[in-house]
Amino acid sequence: MISIARRRVISSLAEYIANEYFPISEILPERIADDNQISYCYGEYGDSFDGLIEHQFGDFHIYINLTKVNHPTSTRSRFTFGHELGHYFIDEHRIALASGETPSHPSINDFSTKNSVEQEADFFACSLLMPEARFRADCYGQPISKELIQRLSKIYQTSITATLLRYVNIGNYPLMVICSQDSRILWHWKSDDFAYSYLKSMSGKVPRYTVTGEYYYGRKKYSSSEQVFVEEWFTYVDVQPNTCSLMEECFYFDTLKMVLTMIW
Ligand SMILES: [Zn+2]
């Protein structure tokens, strides 16, 4: 994971750029590219990448793959564009591109990457599209809920996943987000102040006696947050069984057999 210090640097850089161009309105990555003489195009490029930035003879060009992002104004397209801009605006990334050390950067923005360069560009995209001060103000005094995340995602025109990632980093409640598909845990994030770290997961599967587990093993969906005992999700917890509970709420994506779980 990216260090706290590094996140601060990237978030400030992205927020500065966002406020320079769009101090009060929605962030439009294309306009930022235009103003920095970064050319770009949208096309159907098959399944291989979401976005890519290339450097040739001093010029940068961004490709956005409509096969993956669907439409130039989709939330995934906006995030991909922000991610590629991250490779331009973060000094180390741009210098590596310009020197030919990394001639191009094909990126797949499904949030599962363990590559630190890709994680930094993802973090830049979140910070650019959801500038810190504005995002904090919109969260202020609001309890965490599915509705809040949906509202924020609408305000910033970002996907639920990207909005959750931003919330994990700068939201006002300690939160863990778990992405699972077909009952298998794909990845998880947690805020720095979230108290538990070790998921109780048998061979990568979602634990049965959780809200998410009920969806996979019992086909049951909940429309609001539910209490769940800490030990159902986590191991190495220093509490008596059935005494300490957390709240759990899910975003269900039936066609993908996928769930984004929020635990706080
Ligand atoms: Zn990338």
PDB file of C-alpha atoms and ligand atoms in Angstrom:
ATOM      1  CA  MET A   1       0.000   0.000   0.000  1.00  0.00           C
ATOM      2  CA  ILE A   2       1.062   3.584  -0.606  1.00  0.00           C
ATOM      3  CA  SER A   3       2.509   5.252   2.495  1.00  0.00           C
ATOM      4  CA  ILE A   4       0.538   7.976   4.278  1.00  0.00           C
ATOM      5  CA  ALA A   5       3.200  10.571   3.398  1.00  0.00           C
ATOM      6  CA  ARG A   6       3.083   9.653  -0.278  1.00  0.00           C
ATOM      7  CA  ARG A   7      -0.727   9.754  -0.281  1.00  0.00           C
ATOM      8  CA  ARG A   8      -0.585  13.269   1.171  1.00  0.00           C
ATOM      9  CA  VAL A   9       1.733  14.436  -1.594  1.00  0.00           C
ATOM     10  CA  ILE A  10      -0.398  12.905  -4.363  1.00  0.00           C
ATOM     11  CA  SER A  11      -3.690  14.108  -2.887  1.00  0.00           C
ATOM     12  CA  SER A  12      -2.378  17.698  -2.569  1.00  0.00           C
ATOM     13  CA  LEU A  13      -1.002  17.661  -6.109  1.00  0.00           C
ATOM     14  CA  ALA A  14      -4.293  16.389  -7.550  1.00  0.00           C
ATOM     15  CA  GLU A  15      -6.369  18.799  -5.465  1.00  0.00           C
ATOM     16  CA  TYR A  16      -4.231  21.744  -6.584  1.00  0.00           C
ATOM     17  CA  ILE A  17      -4.787  20.814 -10.245  1.00  0.00           C
ATOM     18  CA  ALA A  18      -8.527  20.222  -9.704  1.00  0.00           C
ATOM     19  CA  ASN A  19      -8.944  23.619  -8.012  1.00  0.00           C
ATOM     20  CA  GLU A  20      -6.901  25.435 -10.659  1.00  0.00           C
ATOM     21  CA  TYR A  21      -9.229  24.276 -13.423  1.00  0.00           C
ATOM     22  CA  PHE A  22     -12.528  23.598 -11.692  1.00  0.00           C
ATOM     23  CA  PRO A  23     -12.678  25.442  -8.373  1.00  0.00           C
ATOM     24  CA  ILE A  24     -16.378  24.770  -7.842  1.00  0.00           C
ATOM     25  CA  SER A  25     -17.631  22.590 -10.685  1.00  0.00           C
ATOM     26  CA  GLU A  26     -17.281  18.959 -11.765  1.00  0.00           C
ATOM     27  CA  ILE A  27     -13.753  17.940 -12.770  1.00  0.00           C
ATOM     28  CA  LEU A  28     -13.388  17.312 -16.512  1.00  0.00           C
ATOM     29  CA  PRO A  29     -10.126  15.419 -17.176  1.00  0.00           C
ATOM     30  CA  GLU A  30     -10.227  16.146 -20.931  1.00  0.00           C
ATOM     31  CA  ARG A  31      -9.994  19.896 -20.317  1.00  0.00           C
ATOM     32  CA  ILE A  32      -6.938  19.396 -18.104  1.00  0.00           C
ATOM     33  CA  ALA A  33      -5.324  17.312 -20.864  1.00  0.00           C
ATOM     34  CA  ASP A  34      -6.137  19.976 -23.486  1.00  0.00           C
ATOM     35  CA  ASP A  35      -4.564  22.704 -21.409  1.00  0.00           C
ATOM     36  CA  ASN A  36      -1.380  20.684 -20.923  1.00  0.00           C
ATOM     37  CA  GLN A  37      -1.042  19.811 -24.621  1.00  0.00           C
ATOM     38  CA  ILE A  38      -1.704  16.134 -23.915  1.00  0.00           C
ATOM     39  CA  SER A  39      -3.497  14.662 -26.918  1.00  0.00           C
ATOM     40  CA  TYR A  40      -6.001  11.828 -26.470  1.00  0.00           C
ATOM     41  CA  CYS A  41      -8.350   9.597 -28.383  1.00  0.00           C
ATOM     42  CA  TYR A  42     -11.192   7.183 -27.651  1.00  0.00           C
ATOM     43  CA  GLY A  43     -11.344   3.903 -29.568  1.00  0.00           C
ATOM     44  CA  GLU A  44     -12.236   0.226 -29.489  1.00  0.00           C
ATOM     45  CA  TYR A  45      -9.003  -1.541 -28.531  1.00  0.00           C
ATOM     46  CA  GLY A  46     -10.218  -4.960 -27.443  1.00  0.00           C
ATOM     47  CA  ASP A  47      -9.845  -6.366 -23.959  1.00  0.00           C
ATOM     48  CA  SER A  48      -6.233  -5.593 -23.159  1.00  0.00           C
ATOM     49  CA  PHE A  49      -6.372  -2.263 -21.266  1.00  0.00           C
ATOM     50  CA  ASP A  50      -8.691   0.494 -20.002  1.00  0.00           C
ATOM     51  CA  GLY A  51      -6.315   3.333 -20.678  1.00  0.00           C
ATOM     52  CA  LEU A  52      -2.771   3.919 -21.794  1.00  0.00           C
ATOM     53  CA  ILE A  53      -0.373   6.879 -21.881  1.00  0.00           C
ATOM     54  CA  GLU A  54       2.418   7.020 -24.387  1.00  0.00           C
ATOM     55  CA  HIS A  55       5.377   9.359 -24.790  1.00  0.00           C
ATOM     56  CA  GLN A  56       6.992  10.097 -28.134  1.00  0.00           C
ATOM     57  CA  PHE A  57       9.443  12.878 -28.998  1.00  0.00           C
ATOM     58  CA  GLY A  58       8.374  15.064 -26.090  1.00  0.00           C
ATOM     59  CA  ASP A  59       4.638  14.595 -26.574  1.00  0.00           C
ATOM     60  CA  PHE A  60       2.207  12.616 -24.453  1.00  0.00           C
ATOM     61  CA  HIS A  61      -0.855  10.842 -25.808  1.00  0.00           C
ATOM     62  CA  ILE A  62      -3.641   9.120 -23.889  1.00  0.00           C
ATOM     63  CA  TYR A  63      -5.712   6.267 -25.299  1.00  0.00           C
ATOM     64  CA  ILE A  64      -9.051   5.461 -23.660  1.00  0.00           C
ATOM     65  CA  ASN A  65     -10.485   2.067 -24.557  1.00  0.00           C
ATOM     66  CA  LEU A  66     -14.248   2.252 -25.156  1.00  0.00           C
ATOM     67  CA  THR A  67     -14.438  -1.557 -25.243  1.00  0.00           C
ATOM     68  CA  LYS A  68     -13.727  -1.453 -21.507  1.00  0.00           C
ATOM     69  CA  VAL A  69     -15.052   1.927 -20.377  1.00  0.00           C
ATOM     70  CA  ASN A  70     -18.181   1.955 -22.568  1.00  0.00           C
ATOM     71  CA  HIS A  71     -18.642   5.680 -23.131  1.00  0.00           C
ATOM     72  CA  PRO A  72     -16.375   8.771 -22.935  1.00  0.00           C
ATOM     73  CA  THR A  73     -18.426  10.233 -20.084  1.00  0.00           C
ATOM     74  CA  SER A  74     -18.916   7.018 -18.081  1.00  0.00           C
ATOM     75  CA  THR A  75     -17.580   6.977 -14.539  1.00  0.00           C
ATOM     76  CA  ARG A  76     -15.036   4.318 -15.551  1.00  0.00           C
ATOM     77  CA  SER A  77     -13.861   6.469 -18.478  1.00  0.00           C
ATOM     78  CA  ARG A  78     -13.469   9.531 -16.253  1.00  0.00           C
ATOM     79  CA  PHE A  79     -11.521   7.482 -13.709  1.00  0.00           C
ATOM     80  CA  THR A  80      -9.313   5.973 -16.433  1.00  0.00           C
ATOM     81  CA  PHE A  81      -8.578   9.435 -17.830  1.00  0.00           C
ATOM     82  CA  GLY A  82      -7.733  10.669 -14.327  1.00  0.00           C
ATOM     83  CA  HIS A  83      -5.466   7.646 -13.820  1.00  0.00           C
ATOM     84  CA  GLU A  84      -3.547   8.354 -17.055  1.00  0.00           C
ATOM     85  CA  LEU A  85      -3.221  12.028 -16.070  1.00  0.00           C
ATOM     86  CA  GLY A  86      -1.685  10.735 -12.832  1.00  0.00           C
ATOM     87  CA  HIS A  87       1.104   9.120 -14.864  1.00  0.00           C
ATOM     88  CA  TYR A  88       1.715  12.564 -16.391  1.00  0.00           C
ATOM     89  CA  PHE A  89       1.443  14.782 -13.317  1.00  0.00           C
ATOM     90  CA  ILE A  90       3.306  12.600 -10.808  1.00  0.00           C
ATOM     91  CA  ASP A  91       6.927  13.559 -11.481  1.00  0.00           C
ATOM     92  CA  GLU A  92       8.444  10.103 -11.073  1.00  0.00           C
ATOM     93  CA  HIS A  93       5.920   8.564 -13.488  1.00  0.00           C
ATOM     94  CA  ARG A  94       6.353  11.273 -16.147  1.00  0.00           C
ATOM     95  CA  ILE A  95      10.160  11.186 -15.907  1.00  0.00           C
ATOM     96  CA  ALA A  96      10.152   7.393 -16.293  1.00  0.00           C
ATOM     97  CA  LEU A  97       7.871   7.670 -19.342  1.00  0.00           C
ATOM     98  CA  ALA A  98       9.880  10.475 -20.944  1.00  0.00           C
ATOM     99  CA  SER A  99      13.193   8.707 -20.381  1.00  0.00           C
ATOM    100  CA  GLY A 100      11.907   5.597 -22.111  1.00  0.00           C
ATOM    101  CA  GLU A 101      12.331   3.586 -18.920  1.00  0.00           C
ATOM    102  CA  THR A 102       8.627   2.683 -19.203  1.00  0.00           C
ATOM    103  CA  PRO A 103       7.684   3.387 -22.838  1.00  0.00           C
ATOM    104  CA  SER A 104       3.937   3.068 -22.281  1.00  0.00           C
ATOM    105  CA  HIS A 105       1.571   2.386 -19.396  1.00  0.00           C
ATOM    106  CA  PRO A 106      -1.343   0.099 -20.183  1.00  0.00           C
ATOM    107  CA  SER A 107      -3.705   0.306 -17.207  1.00  0.00           C
ATOM    108  CA  ILE A 108      -6.606  -1.888 -16.153  1.00  0.00           C
ATOM    109  CA  ASN A 109      -8.682  -0.020 -13.630  1.00  0.00           C
ATOM    110  CA  ASP A 110     -10.381  -2.782 -11.676  1.00  0.00           C
ATOM    111  CA  PHE A 111      -8.708  -1.727  -8.397  1.00  0.00           C
ATOM    112  CA  SER A 112      -7.041  -5.109  -7.940  1.00  0.00           C
ATOM    113  CA  THR A 113      -3.527  -4.011  -8.897  1.00  0.00           C
ATOM    114  CA  LYS A 114      -0.659  -4.632  -6.485  1.00  0.00           C
ATOM    115  CA  ASN A 115       1.717  -2.567  -8.599  1.00  0.00           C
ATOM    116  CA  SER A 116       2.629   0.562  -6.614  1.00  0.00           C
ATOM    117  CA  VAL A 117       2.872   2.777  -9.722  1.00  0.00           C
ATOM    118  CA  GLU A 118      -0.653   1.763 -10.729  1.00  0.00           C
ATOM    119  CA  GLN A 119      -1.896   2.232  -7.152  1.00  0.00           C
ATOM    120  CA  GLU A 120      -0.459   5.749  -7.128  1.00  0.00           C
ATOM    121  CA  ALA A 121      -2.172   6.601 -10.429  1.00  0.00           C
ATOM    122  CA  ASP A 122      -5.467   5.192  -9.050  1.00  0.00           C
ATOM    123  CA  PHE A 123      -5.035   7.305  -5.952  1.00  0.00           C
ATOM    124  CA  PHE A 124      -4.288  10.372  -8.086  1.00  0.00           C
ATOM    125  CA  ALA A 125      -7.493   9.749 -10.113  1.00  0.00           C
ATOM    126  CA  CYS A 126      -9.593   9.544  -6.942  1.00  0.00           C
ATOM    127  CA  SER A 127      -7.959  12.686  -5.538  1.00  0.00           C
ATOM    128  CA  LEU A 128      -8.395  14.620  -8.786  1.00  0.00           C
ATOM    129  CA  LEU A 129     -12.055  13.696  -9.302  1.00  0.00           C
ATOM    130  CA  MET A 130     -12.915  13.996  -5.579  1.00  0.00           C
ATOM    131  CA  PRO A 131     -10.716  16.834  -4.232  1.00  0.00           C
ATOM    132  CA  GLU A 132     -10.026  16.416  -0.546  1.00  0.00           C
ATOM    133  CA  ALA A 133     -11.496  19.604   0.974  1.00  0.00           C
ATOM    134  CA  ARG A 134     -14.724  19.350  -1.037  1.00  0.00           C
ATOM    135  CA  PHE A 135     -15.127  15.648  -0.324  1.00  0.00           C
ATOM    136  CA  ARG A 136     -14.532  16.161   3.400  1.00  0.00           C
ATOM    137  CA  ALA A 137     -17.088  18.982   3.459  1.00  0.00           C
ATOM    138  CA  ASP A 138     -19.663  16.745   1.762  1.00  0.00           C
ATOM    139  CA  CYS A 139     -19.029  13.994   4.333  1.00  0.00           C
ATOM    140  CA  TYR A 140     -19.042  16.309   7.334  1.00  0.00           C
ATOM    141  CA  GLY A 141     -21.664  15.352   9.907  1.00  0.00           C
ATOM    142  CA  GLN A 142     -23.008  12.565   7.692  1.00  0.00           C
ATOM    143  CA  PRO A 143     -23.114   9.051   9.092  1.00  0.00           C
ATOM    144  CA  ILE A 144     -21.628   6.422   6.798  1.00  0.00           C
ATOM    145  CA  SER A 145     -24.266   4.631   4.738  1.00  0.00           C
ATOM    146  CA  LYS A 146     -24.901   3.244   1.299  1.00  0.00           C
ATOM    147  CA  GLU A 147     -27.006   6.354   0.554  1.00  0.00           C
ATOM    148  CA  LEU A 148     -24.104   8.666   1.414  1.00  0.00           C
ATOM    149  CA  ILE A 149     -21.755   6.791  -0.930  1.00  0.00           C
ATOM    150  CA  GLN A 150     -24.383   6.855  -3.698  1.00  0.00           C
ATOM    151  CA  ARG A 151     -24.910  10.580  -3.172  1.00  0.00           C
ATOM    152  CA  LEU A 152     -21.160  11.300  -3.284  1.00  0.00           C
ATOM    153  CA  SER A 153     -20.779   9.168  -6.391  1.00  0.00           C
ATOM    154  CA  LYS A 154     -23.463  11.257  -8.078  1.00  0.00           C
ATOM    155  CA  ILE A 155     -21.946  14.580  -7.013  1.00  0.00           C
ATOM    156  CA  TYR A 156     -18.464  13.649  -8.295  1.00  0.00           C
ATOM    157  CA  GLN A 157     -19.566  11.449 -11.218  1.00  0.00           C
ATOM    158  CA  THR A 158     -17.428   8.603  -9.953  1.00  0.00           C
ATOM    159  CA  SER A 159     -18.143   4.892  -9.641  1.00  0.00           C
ATOM    160  CA  ILE A 160     -19.258   3.396  -6.330  1.00  0.00           C
ATOM    161  CA  THR A 161     -15.878   1.623  -6.087  1.00  0.00           C
ATOM    162  CA  ALA A 162     -13.837   4.787  -6.673  1.00  0.00           C
ATOM    163  CA  THR A 163     -16.017   6.706  -4.205  1.00  0.00           C
ATOM    164  CA  LEU A 164     -15.507   4.000  -1.580  1.00  0.00           C
ATOM    165  CA  LEU A 165     -11.747   4.115  -2.133  1.00  0.00           C
ATOM    166  CA  ARG A 166     -11.791   7.876  -1.547  1.00  0.00           C
ATOM    167  CA  TYR A 167     -13.942   7.438   1.552  1.00  0.00           C
ATOM    168  CA  VAL A 168     -11.583   4.813   2.968  1.00  0.00           C
ATOM    169  CA  ASN A 169      -8.767   7.330   2.641  1.00  0.00           C
ATOM    170  CA  ILE A 170     -10.366  10.546   3.864  1.00  0.00           C
ATOM    171  CA  GLY A 171     -13.878   9.788   5.108  1.00  0.00           C
ATOM    172  CA  ASN A 172     -14.934  10.470   8.683  1.00  0.00           C
ATOM    173  CA  TYR A 173     -15.616   6.869   9.844  1.00  0.00           C
ATOM    174  CA  PRO A 174     -13.158   3.969  10.135  1.00  0.00           C
ATOM    175  CA  LEU A 175     -14.226   1.732   7.267  1.00  0.00           C
ATOM    176  CA  MET A 176     -13.258  -1.508   5.556  1.00  0.00           C
ATOM    177  CA  VAL A 177     -14.385  -2.279   2.007  1.00  0.00           C
ATOM    178  CA  ILE A 178     -14.332  -5.843   0.725  1.00  0.00           C
ATOM    179  CA  CYS A 179     -14.876  -6.765  -2.911  1.00  0.00           C
ATOM    180  CA  SER A 180     -16.037 -10.324  -3.538  1.00  0.00           C
ATOM    181  CA  GLN A 181     -17.255 -12.261  -6.541  1.00  0.00           C
ATOM    182  CA  ASP A 182     -18.976 -15.602  -6.587  1.00  0.00           C
ATOM    183  CA  SER A 183     -18.331 -15.857  -2.808  1.00  0.00           C
ATOM    184  CA  ARG A 184     -14.578 -15.354  -3.248  1.00  0.00           C
ATOM    185  CA  ILE A 185     -12.823 -12.304  -1.755  1.00  0.00           C
ATOM    186  CA  LEU A 186     -10.961 -10.423  -4.504  1.00  0.00           C
ATOM    187  CA  TRP A 187      -9.470  -7.559  -2.513  1.00  0.00           C
ATOM    188  CA  HIS A 188     -10.098  -5.333   0.503  1.00  0.00           C
ATOM    189  CA  TRP A 189      -9.149  -1.853   1.654  1.00  0.00           C
ATOM    190  CA  LYS A 190      -9.334  -0.325   5.104  1.00  0.00           C
ATOM    191  CA  SER A 191      -8.912   3.132   6.521  1.00  0.00           C
ATOM    192  CA  ASP A 192      -5.812   3.707   8.656  1.00  0.00           C
ATOM    193  CA  ASP A 193      -7.948   3.914  11.805  1.00  0.00           C
ATOM    194  CA  PHE A 194     -10.025   0.763  11.204  1.00  0.00           C
ATOM    195  CA  ALA A 195      -9.405  -1.493  14.190  1.00  0.00           C
ATOM    196  CA  TYR A 196      -9.281  -4.985  12.614  1.00  0.00           C
ATOM    197  CA  SER A 197      -6.897  -6.327  10.021  1.00  0.00           C
ATOM    198  CA  TYR A 198      -7.166 -10.069   9.611  1.00  0.00           C
ATOM    199  CA  LEU A 199     -10.135 -11.367   7.653  1.00  0.00           C
ATOM    200  CA  LYS A 200     -11.457 -14.724   8.787  1.00  0.00           C
ATOM    201  CA  SER A 201     -11.640 -16.274   5.380  1.00  0.00           C
ATOM    202  CA  MET A 202     -11.456 -19.977   4.647  1.00  0.00           C
ATOM    203  CA  SER A 203      -9.447 -20.339   1.431  1.00  0.00           C
ATOM    204  CA  GLY A 204     -10.432 -16.873   0.262  1.00  0.00           C
ATOM    205  CA  LYS A 205     -14.179 -17.406   0.700  1.00  0.00           C
ATOM    206  CA  VAL A 206     -16.614 -14.953   2.280  1.00  0.00           C
ATOM    207  CA  PRO A 207     -17.497 -16.107   5.847  1.00  0.00           C
ATOM    208  CA  ARG A 208     -20.989 -17.624   6.024  1.00  0.00           C
ATOM    209  CA  TYR A 209     -22.524 -15.768   8.996  1.00  0.00           C
ATOM    210  CA  THR A 210     -22.177 -12.279   7.593  1.00  0.00           C
ATOM    211  CA  VAL A 211     -24.526 -10.096   5.533  1.00  0.00           C
ATOM    212  CA  THR A 212     -22.392 -10.784   2.471  1.00  0.00           C
ATOM    213  CA  GLY A 213     -22.311 -14.495   3.306  1.00  0.00           C
ATOM    214  CA  GLU A 214     -26.114 -14.581   3.429  1.00  0.00           C
ATOM    215  CA  TYR A 215     -26.212 -13.245  -0.141  1.00  0.00           C
ATOM    216  CA  TYR A 216     -23.860 -15.897  -1.488  1.00  0.00           C
ATOM    217  CA  TYR A 217     -25.021 -18.890   0.539  1.00  0.00           C
ATOM    218  CA  GLY A 218     -28.649 -18.020   1.248  1.00  0.00           C
ATOM    219  CA  ARG A 219     -29.618 -15.687  -1.632  1.00  0.00           C
ATOM    220  CA  LYS A 220     -30.737 -13.097   0.901  1.00  0.00           C
ATOM    221  CA  LYS A 221     -30.325  -9.368   0.336  1.00  0.00           C
ATOM    222  CA  TYR A 222     -30.627  -6.571   2.878  1.00  0.00           C
ATOM    223  CA  SER A 223     -31.679  -3.038   2.021  1.00  0.00           C
ATOM    224  CA  SER A 224     -30.114  -1.443   5.086  1.00  0.00           C
ATOM    225  CA  SER A 225     -27.099  -1.887   7.342  1.00  0.00           C
ATOM    226  CA  GLU A 226     -27.087  -4.857   9.744  1.00  0.00           C
ATOM    227  CA  GLN A 227     -25.132  -5.715  12.859  1.00  0.00           C
ATOM    228  CA  VAL A 228     -22.550  -8.454  12.628  1.00  0.00           C
ATOM    229  CA  PHE A 229     -20.307  -9.803  15.376  1.00  0.00           C
ATOM    230  CA  VAL A 230     -16.648  -8.905  14.916  1.00  0.00           C
ATOM    231  CA  GLU A 231     -15.514 -12.522  15.058  1.00  0.00           C
ATOM    232  CA  GLU A 232     -17.672 -13.467  12.068  1.00  0.00           C
ATOM    233  CA  TRP A 233     -15.486 -11.375   9.746  1.00  0.00           C
ATOM    234  CA  PHE A 234     -12.195 -11.126  11.617  1.00  0.00           C
ATOM    235  CA  THR A 235      -9.704 -13.344  13.314  1.00  0.00           C
ATOM    236  CA  TYR A 236      -7.132 -12.432  15.994  1.00  0.00           C
ATOM    237  CA  VAL A 237      -9.714 -10.206  17.694  1.00  0.00           C
ATOM    238  CA  ASP A 238      -9.307  -9.550  21.391  1.00  0.00           C
ATOM    239  CA  VAL A 239     -12.989  -9.638  22.373  1.00  0.00           C
ATOM    240  CA  GLN A 240     -15.383 -12.118  23.967  1.00  0.00           C
ATOM    241  CA  PRO A 241     -17.600 -13.838  21.360  1.00  0.00           C
ATOM    242  CA  ASN A 242     -21.027 -12.253  20.792  1.00  0.00           C
ATOM    243  CA  THR A 243     -20.146  -9.071  22.671  1.00  0.00           C
ATOM    244  CA  CYS A 244     -18.731  -6.706  20.047  1.00  0.00           C
ATOM    245  CA  SER A 245     -20.467  -5.900  16.792  1.00  0.00           C
ATOM    246  CA  LEU A 246     -19.827  -3.904  13.654  1.00  0.00           C
ATOM    247  CA  MET A 247     -22.209  -2.615  10.988  1.00  0.00           C
ATOM    248  CA  GLU A 248     -22.244  -4.197   7.554  1.00  0.00           C
ATOM    249  CA  GLU A 249     -23.956  -2.999   4.380  1.00  0.00           C
ATOM    250  CA  CYS A 250     -23.638  -4.245   0.813  1.00  0.00           C
ATOM    251  CA  PHE A 251     -23.778  -3.004  -2.751  1.00  0.00           C
ATOM    252  CA  TYR A 252     -25.027  -5.955  -4.815  1.00  0.00           C
ATOM    253  CA  PHE A 253     -24.062  -6.329  -8.483  1.00  0.00           C
ATOM    254  CA  ASP A 254     -26.149  -9.357  -9.469  1.00  0.00           C
ATOM    255  CA  THR A 255     -25.128  -9.631 -13.134  1.00  0.00           C
ATOM    256  CA  LEU A 256     -21.445  -9.732 -12.143  1.00  0.00           C
ATOM    257  CA  LYS A 257     -22.166 -11.991  -9.117  1.00  0.00           C
ATOM    258  CA  MET A 258     -20.252  -9.358  -7.197  1.00  0.00           C
ATOM    259  CA  VAL A 259     -20.669  -7.578  -3.867  1.00  0.00           C
ATOM    260  CA  LEU A 260     -18.960  -4.516  -2.431  1.00  0.00           C
ATOM    261  CA  THR A 261     -19.213  -4.792   1.337  1.00  0.00           C
ATOM    262  CA  MET A 262     -18.821  -1.880   3.722  1.00  0.00           C
ATOM    263  CA  ILE A 263     -17.941  -2.696   7.345  1.00  0.00           C
ATOM    264  CA  TRP A 264     -17.662  -0.009  10.030  1.00  0.00           C
TER     265      TRP A 264
HETATM  266 ZN    ZN B   1      -1.568   3.060 -15.165  1.00  0.00          ZN
END
